[in-house]
Amino acid sequence: MTEWLERHVPKMVLAPSFVAILIFVYGFIFWTGWVSFTRSRLLPKYEIKGVIQYERLFASPRWDTAMDNLFIFGGLFIGISMVLGLLLAILLDQKIRAEGALRTIYLYPMALSMIVTGTAWKWIMNPGLGIEATVRGWGFESFAFDWVVNPDRAIYAVVIAAVWQASGFVMALFLAGLRGVDEEIIKAAQVDGIPTWRIYSAIIIPSMAPIFLSAFIVLAHLAIKSFDLVIALTGGGPGYSTDLPATYMYAMAFSRGDIGQAASSAMVMMGVVFAIVVPYLYSELRAKHD
């Protein structure tokens, strides 16, 4: 009896979670994919009608704006967060006295939810309350910082808030990577008279390639599924100038009552995620086998 329990209790404990994941994750992915090939509107229909929803999706100017914003937001968010995170990690790697306090300050934004971050930055960038009003109160009447209400610049306001939220997390990843580099190699390079900047650019940073890849995957995933930050900061506006695929999907499902469009946009989003994650997983599994 004891041997039977040892063999089967772990399976019995994991079985409910496995069944729940099978139903509520993979089951609903399959359901969403099925609905995306129907003419579903306010209520789901299950008769397959081909790729009509995808044709409507790719013909929609609002979806084009959402995808353009995703590339702008994703590119700037990932690039700036990685550069800023690396610079902060290098700064803290100099073993300065206030390292503990600075590390806590840099990591603090990651402890906040995106809703809180978006709400705070909405106040900060509000022309009537935030930076613009403060600077004008100092006597600079011509100063303007109205990005959050400017359709041409509002997406960059979202980038600022997102970078503030995520750069501390990236710094922590890079700092762990820097602290994992063999100090003997660094000391040998210093003895040879190699400048510090050259040690970082030629020895330390290239050895952190897996850390860079991990940071990229995490940030890309955050960029693709970004929803709450946009809703709290701009609400997708002005108009739909800051729409992202996730906000488009939400609008179609809950504001427009167009489940078919929401499902097709969700499947495209999942395809983008797979295009990023699958090669990463393949490289990781291949490295382990090698």
Tab-separated table of C-alpha atoms in Angstrom:
chain	number	residue	atom	x	y	z
A	1	MET	CA	0.000	0.000	0.000
A	2	THR	CA	2.824	2.401	0.878
A	3	GLU	CA	4.566	1.734	-2.423
A	4	TRP	CA	1.308	2.304	-4.330
A	5	LEU	CA	0.784	5.643	-2.577
A	6	GLU	CA	4.350	6.724	-3.284
A	7	ARG	CA	3.828	6.040	-6.975
A	8	HIS	CA	0.352	7.504	-7.405
A	9	VAL	CA	-0.091	10.308	-4.850
A	10	PRO	CA	2.060	12.775	-6.858
A	11	LYS	CA	-0.044	12.024	-9.941
A	12	MET	CA	-3.265	12.455	-7.966
A	13	VAL	CA	-2.069	15.790	-6.588
A	14	LEU	CA	-1.060	17.094	-10.028
A	15	ALA	CA	-4.093	15.734	-11.868
A	16	PRO	CA	-6.543	18.571	-10.973
A	17	SER	CA	-4.047	21.236	-12.075
A	18	PHE	CA	-3.320	19.322	-15.268
A	19	VAL	CA	-7.028	18.998	-16.073
A	20	ALA	CA	-7.656	22.677	-15.278
A	21	ILE	CA	-4.796	23.789	-17.560
A	22	LEU	CA	-5.975	21.430	-20.290
A	23	ILE	CA	-9.488	22.891	-20.185
A	24	PHE	CA	-9.020	26.554	-19.313
A	25	VAL	CA	-5.814	27.191	-21.293
A	26	TYR	CA	-5.568	24.830	-24.234
A	27	GLY	CA	-9.295	24.232	-24.433
A	28	PHE	CA	-10.070	27.940	-24.722
A	29	ILE	CA	-7.192	28.475	-27.163
A	30	PHE	CA	-8.826	25.859	-29.395
A	31	TRP	CA	-12.244	27.485	-28.854
A	32	THR	CA	-10.877	30.929	-29.755
A	33	GLY	CA	-9.227	29.549	-32.873
A	34	TRP	CA	-12.496	27.873	-33.931
A	35	VAL	CA	-14.555	31.035	-33.359
A	36	SER	CA	-12.064	33.049	-35.421
A	37	PHE	CA	-13.178	31.074	-38.506
A	38	THR	CA	-16.894	31.757	-37.977
A	39	ARG	CA	-19.212	34.738	-38.460
A	40	SER	CA	-19.620	35.251	-34.725
A	41	ARG	CA	-20.755	38.702	-33.667
A	42	LEU	CA	-22.375	39.400	-30.282
A	43	LEU	CA	-22.829	35.681	-29.599
A	44	PRO	CA	-20.563	32.858	-30.773
A	45	LYS	CA	-21.486	30.781	-33.804
A	46	TYR	CA	-19.826	27.498	-34.629
A	47	GLU	CA	-20.343	27.081	-38.368
A	48	ILE	CA	-16.982	27.458	-40.120
A	49	LYS	CA	-17.015	30.238	-42.742
A	50	GLY	CA	-13.330	30.377	-43.694
A	51	VAL	CA	-10.945	33.277	-43.107
A	52	ILE	CA	-13.513	36.074	-43.383
A	53	GLN	CA	-12.666	37.405	-39.913
A	54	TYR	CA	-8.973	37.584	-40.792
A	55	GLU	CA	-9.798	39.399	-44.037
A	56	ARG	CA	-11.821	41.938	-42.056
A	57	LEU	CA	-9.032	42.192	-39.497
A	58	PHE	CA	-6.253	42.957	-41.963
A	59	ALA	CA	-8.502	45.407	-43.831
A	60	SER	CA	-9.222	47.375	-40.654
A	61	PRO	CA	-7.365	50.723	-40.320
A	62	ARG	CA	-7.627	50.436	-36.549
A	63	TRP	CA	-5.831	47.064	-36.592
A	64	ASP	CA	-3.130	48.556	-38.841
A	65	THR	CA	-2.664	51.313	-36.275
A	66	ALA	CA	-2.503	48.762	-33.463
A	67	MET	CA	0.185	46.723	-35.246
A	68	ASP	CA	2.184	49.843	-36.154
A	69	ASN	CA	2.008	50.924	-32.525
A	70	LEU	CA	3.128	47.460	-31.417
A	71	PHE	CA	6.284	47.698	-33.525
A	72	ILE	CA	6.996	51.271	-32.372
A	73	PHE	CA	6.223	50.551	-28.731
A	74	GLY	CA	7.910	47.145	-28.724
A	75	GLY	CA	11.074	48.341	-30.443
A	76	LEU	CA	11.556	51.393	-28.238
A	77	PHE	CA	10.449	49.654	-25.042
A	78	ILE	CA	12.769	46.671	-25.518
A	79	GLY	CA	15.712	48.709	-26.797
A	80	ILE	CA	15.629	51.482	-24.188
A	81	SER	CA	14.900	49.102	-21.296
A	82	MET	CA	17.852	46.886	-22.214
A	83	VAL	CA	20.283	49.765	-22.709
A	84	LEU	CA	19.177	51.572	-19.549
A	85	GLY	CA	19.119	48.334	-17.552
A	86	LEU	CA	22.641	47.475	-18.709
A	87	LEU	CA	23.970	50.938	-17.805
A	88	LEU	CA	22.379	50.785	-14.349
A	89	ALA	CA	23.775	47.279	-13.807
A	90	ILE	CA	27.275	48.412	-14.791
A	91	LEU	CA	26.934	51.368	-12.399
A	92	LEU	CA	25.971	49.119	-9.501
A	93	ASP	CA	28.672	46.623	-10.443
A	94	GLN	CA	31.284	49.210	-9.436
A	95	LYS	CA	30.473	48.269	-5.816
A	96	ILE	CA	29.451	51.761	-4.799
A	97	ARG	CA	28.472	52.426	-1.169
A	98	ALA	CA	24.774	53.050	-1.774
A	99	GLU	CA	24.320	49.954	-3.922
A	100	GLY	CA	21.647	48.402	-1.711
A	101	ALA	CA	19.543	51.571	-1.597
A	102	LEU	CA	19.916	52.248	-5.312
A	103	ARG	CA	19.051	48.669	-6.215
A	104	THR	CA	15.869	48.940	-4.139
A	105	ILE	CA	14.955	52.253	-5.785
A	106	TYR	CA	15.506	50.889	-9.278
A	107	LEU	CA	13.541	47.714	-8.578
A	108	TYR	CA	10.632	49.462	-6.830
A	109	PRO	CA	8.645	50.258	-10.034
A	110	MET	CA	8.481	46.554	-10.879
A	111	ALA	CA	6.625	45.974	-7.593
A	112	LEU	CA	3.785	48.196	-8.821
A	113	SER	CA	0.996	47.012	-11.057
A	114	MET	CA	0.713	48.422	-14.567
A	115	ILE	CA	-2.559	50.080	-13.576
A	116	VAL	CA	-0.812	52.046	-10.819
A	117	THR	CA	2.057	52.953	-13.149
A	118	GLY	CA	-0.322	54.114	-15.865
A	119	THR	CA	-2.407	56.170	-13.452
A	120	ALA	CA	0.660	57.825	-11.903
A	121	TRP	CA	2.182	58.713	-15.277
A	122	LYS	CA	-1.195	59.988	-16.486
A	123	TRP	CA	-1.061	62.560	-13.692
A	124	ILE	CA	2.609	63.333	-14.314
A	125	MET	CA	2.093	63.930	-18.044
A	126	ASN	CA	-1.279	65.679	-17.752
A	127	PRO	CA	-0.712	69.152	-19.267
A	128	GLY	CA	-2.923	70.797	-16.666
A	129	LEU	CA	-1.496	69.046	-13.593
A	130	GLY	CA	1.900	67.510	-14.247
A	131	ILE	CA	5.257	68.404	-15.750
A	132	GLU	CA	3.956	71.045	-18.160
A	133	ALA	CA	1.966	72.888	-15.481
A	134	THR	CA	4.893	72.710	-13.020
A	135	VAL	CA	7.490	74.082	-15.458
A	136	ARG	CA	5.146	76.819	-16.606
A	137	GLY	CA	4.583	77.695	-12.950
A	138	TRP	CA	8.327	78.320	-12.716
A	139	GLY	CA	7.977	81.026	-15.370
A	140	PHE	CA	8.652	79.076	-18.591
A	141	GLU	CA	5.320	79.883	-20.230
A	142	SER	CA	6.288	78.505	-23.631
A	143	PHE	CA	7.176	75.028	-22.305
A	144	ALA	CA	4.959	72.254	-23.653
A	145	PHE	CA	4.794	68.552	-22.776
A	146	ASP	CA	1.425	67.369	-24.027
A	147	TRP	CA	2.416	63.962	-25.377
A	148	VAL	CA	-0.315	62.096	-23.533
A	149	VAL	CA	-3.033	64.084	-25.366
A	150	ASN	CA	-1.197	64.442	-28.679
A	151	PRO	CA	-2.245	61.709	-31.156
A	152	ASP	CA	1.154	61.787	-32.879
A	153	ARG	CA	3.163	61.399	-29.658
A	154	ALA	CA	0.884	59.582	-27.255
A	155	ILE	CA	2.459	56.185	-28.019
A	156	TYR	CA	5.818	57.587	-26.888
A	157	ALA	CA	4.240	58.564	-23.573
A	158	VAL	CA	3.300	54.900	-23.153
A	159	VAL	CA	6.916	53.949	-23.918
A	160	ILE	CA	8.199	56.272	-21.165
A	161	ALA	CA	5.905	54.737	-18.549
A	162	ALA	CA	6.713	51.176	-19.647
A	163	VAL	CA	10.480	51.773	-19.591
A	164	TRP	CA	10.224	53.254	-16.099
A	165	GLN	CA	8.388	50.130	-14.987
A	166	ALA	CA	10.641	47.488	-16.557
A	167	SER	CA	14.188	48.885	-16.645
A	168	GLY	CA	14.839	47.996	-12.987
A	169	PHE	CA	13.920	44.381	-13.654
A	170	VAL	CA	16.294	44.273	-16.625
A	171	MET	CA	18.979	45.839	-14.426
A	172	ALA	CA	18.555	43.008	-11.920
A	173	LEU	CA	18.982	40.401	-14.664
A	174	PHE	CA	22.109	42.067	-16.021
A	175	LEU	CA	23.560	42.659	-12.553
A	176	ALA	CA	23.217	38.955	-11.784
A	177	GLY	CA	24.980	38.222	-15.069
A	178	LEU	CA	27.783	40.674	-14.310
A	179	ARG	CA	28.310	39.193	-10.872
A	180	GLY	CA	28.527	35.741	-12.458
A	181	VAL	CA	31.519	36.604	-14.669
A	182	ASP	CA	34.801	35.019	-13.568
A	183	GLU	CA	36.740	37.713	-11.705
A	184	GLU	CA	40.060	36.092	-12.607
A	185	ILE	CA	39.486	36.937	-16.259
A	186	ILE	CA	38.733	40.549	-15.362
A	187	LYS	CA	41.818	40.826	-13.131
A	188	ALA	CA	44.012	39.351	-15.875
A	189	ALA	CA	42.677	41.915	-18.334
A	190	GLN	CA	43.329	44.742	-15.861
A	191	VAL	CA	46.901	43.514	-15.336
A	192	ASP	CA	47.395	43.637	-19.109
A	193	GLY	CA	46.398	47.299	-19.001
A	194	ILE	CA	43.101	46.933	-20.878
A	195	PRO	CA	40.779	49.917	-20.181
A	196	THR	CA	37.641	49.249	-18.156
A	197	TRP	CA	35.289	50.162	-21.020
A	198	ARG	CA	37.133	47.705	-23.251
A	199	ILE	CA	36.862	44.944	-20.647
A	200	TYR	CA	33.089	45.398	-20.562
A	201	SER	CA	32.611	45.708	-24.332
A	202	ALA	CA	34.973	42.885	-25.383
A	203	ILE	CA	34.854	40.406	-22.490
A	204	ILE	CA	31.997	40.838	-20.032
A	205	ILE	CA	29.052	41.864	-22.226
A	206	PRO	CA	29.650	39.222	-24.953
A	207	SER	CA	29.726	36.526	-22.254
A	208	MET	CA	26.231	37.631	-21.164
A	209	ALA	CA	24.532	36.716	-24.456
A	210	PRO	CA	22.096	34.269	-22.761
A	211	ILE	CA	21.072	37.009	-20.310
A	212	PHE	CA	20.397	39.403	-23.182
A	213	LEU	CA	18.276	36.769	-24.921
A	214	SER	CA	16.276	36.064	-21.749
A	215	ALA	CA	15.699	39.784	-21.164
A	216	PHE	CA	14.582	40.203	-24.779
A	217	ILE	CA	12.074	37.343	-24.510
A	218	VAL	CA	10.590	38.701	-21.280
A	219	LEU	CA	10.316	42.276	-22.598
A	220	ALA	CA	8.885	41.157	-25.942
A	221	HIS	CA	6.244	39.127	-24.121
A	222	LEU	CA	5.354	42.158	-21.978
A	223	ALA	CA	5.146	44.396	-25.054
A	224	ILE	CA	2.866	42.066	-27.016
A	225	LYS	CA	0.382	41.566	-24.185
A	226	SER	CA	0.442	45.200	-22.949
A	227	PHE	CA	-3.092	46.215	-22.059
A	228	ASP	CA	-3.561	47.600	-18.568
A	229	LEU	CA	-0.821	50.237	-18.917
A	230	VAL	CA	-2.410	51.633	-22.086
A	231	ILE	CA	-5.918	51.543	-20.613
A	232	ALA	CA	-4.819	53.398	-17.469
A	233	LEU	CA	-2.584	55.932	-19.238
A	234	THR	CA	-4.382	56.834	-22.455
A	235	GLY	CA	-7.405	54.542	-22.736
A	236	GLY	CA	-6.194	53.728	-26.246
A	237	GLY	CA	-6.605	57.353	-27.298
A	238	PRO	CA	-6.697	60.070	-28.319
A	239	GLY	CA	-9.081	58.334	-30.693
A	240	TYR	CA	-7.369	54.992	-31.143
A	241	SER	CA	-3.880	56.425	-31.690
A	242	THR	CA	-2.363	54.316	-28.893
A	243	ASP	CA	-4.261	51.114	-29.613
A	244	LEU	CA	-2.252	47.923	-29.281
A	245	PRO	CA	-3.444	44.442	-30.342
A	246	ALA	CA	-4.566	43.651	-26.783
A	247	THR	CA	-6.663	46.826	-26.497
A	248	TYR	CA	-8.087	46.229	-29.971
A	249	MET	CA	-9.099	42.713	-28.950
A	250	TYR	CA	-10.752	44.040	-25.775
A	251	ALA	CA	-12.628	46.739	-27.686
A	252	MET	CA	-13.929	44.248	-30.240
A	253	ALA	CA	-15.025	41.726	-27.597
A	254	PHE	CA	-16.566	43.993	-24.962
A	255	SER	CA	-17.313	47.347	-26.608
A	256	ARG	CA	-18.246	46.439	-30.166
A	257	GLY	CA	-19.725	43.010	-29.477
A	258	ASP	CA	-17.691	41.466	-32.285
A	259	ILE	CA	-16.405	38.161	-30.906
A	260	GLY	CA	-15.176	36.943	-34.287
A	261	GLN	CA	-12.868	39.929	-34.692
A	262	ALA	CA	-11.667	39.613	-31.103
A	263	ALA	CA	-10.886	35.937	-31.643
A	264	SER	CA	-9.000	36.533	-34.889
A	265	SER	CA	-6.919	39.308	-33.316
A	266	ALA	CA	-6.178	37.063	-30.343
A	267	MET	CA	-4.919	34.319	-32.660
A	268	VAL	CA	-2.655	36.763	-34.482
A	269	MET	CA	-1.259	37.900	-31.144
A	270	MET	CA	-0.627	34.295	-30.159
A	271	GLY	CA	1.130	33.751	-33.480
A	272	VAL	CA	3.444	36.692	-32.783
A	273	VAL	CA	4.223	35.313	-29.316
A	274	PHE	CA	4.946	31.875	-30.772
A	275	ALA	CA	7.216	33.421	-33.407
A	276	ILE	CA	9.345	34.847	-30.591
A	277	VAL	CA	9.137	32.142	-27.932
A	278	VAL	CA	9.377	28.959	-30.030
A	279	PRO	CA	12.839	29.714	-31.513
A	280	TYR	CA	14.052	30.569	-28.008
A	281	LEU	CA	12.747	27.295	-26.565
A	282	TYR	CA	14.211	25.379	-29.497
A	283	SER	CA	17.644	26.937	-28.952
A	284	GLU	CA	17.492	26.200	-25.229
A	285	LEU	CA	16.509	22.560	-25.721
A	286	ARG	CA	19.107	22.125	-28.436
A	287	ALA	CA	21.817	23.590	-26.189
A	288	LYS	CA	20.903	21.136	-23.410
A	289	HIS	CA	21.045	18.156	-25.770
A	290	ASP	CA	24.389	19.294	-27.167
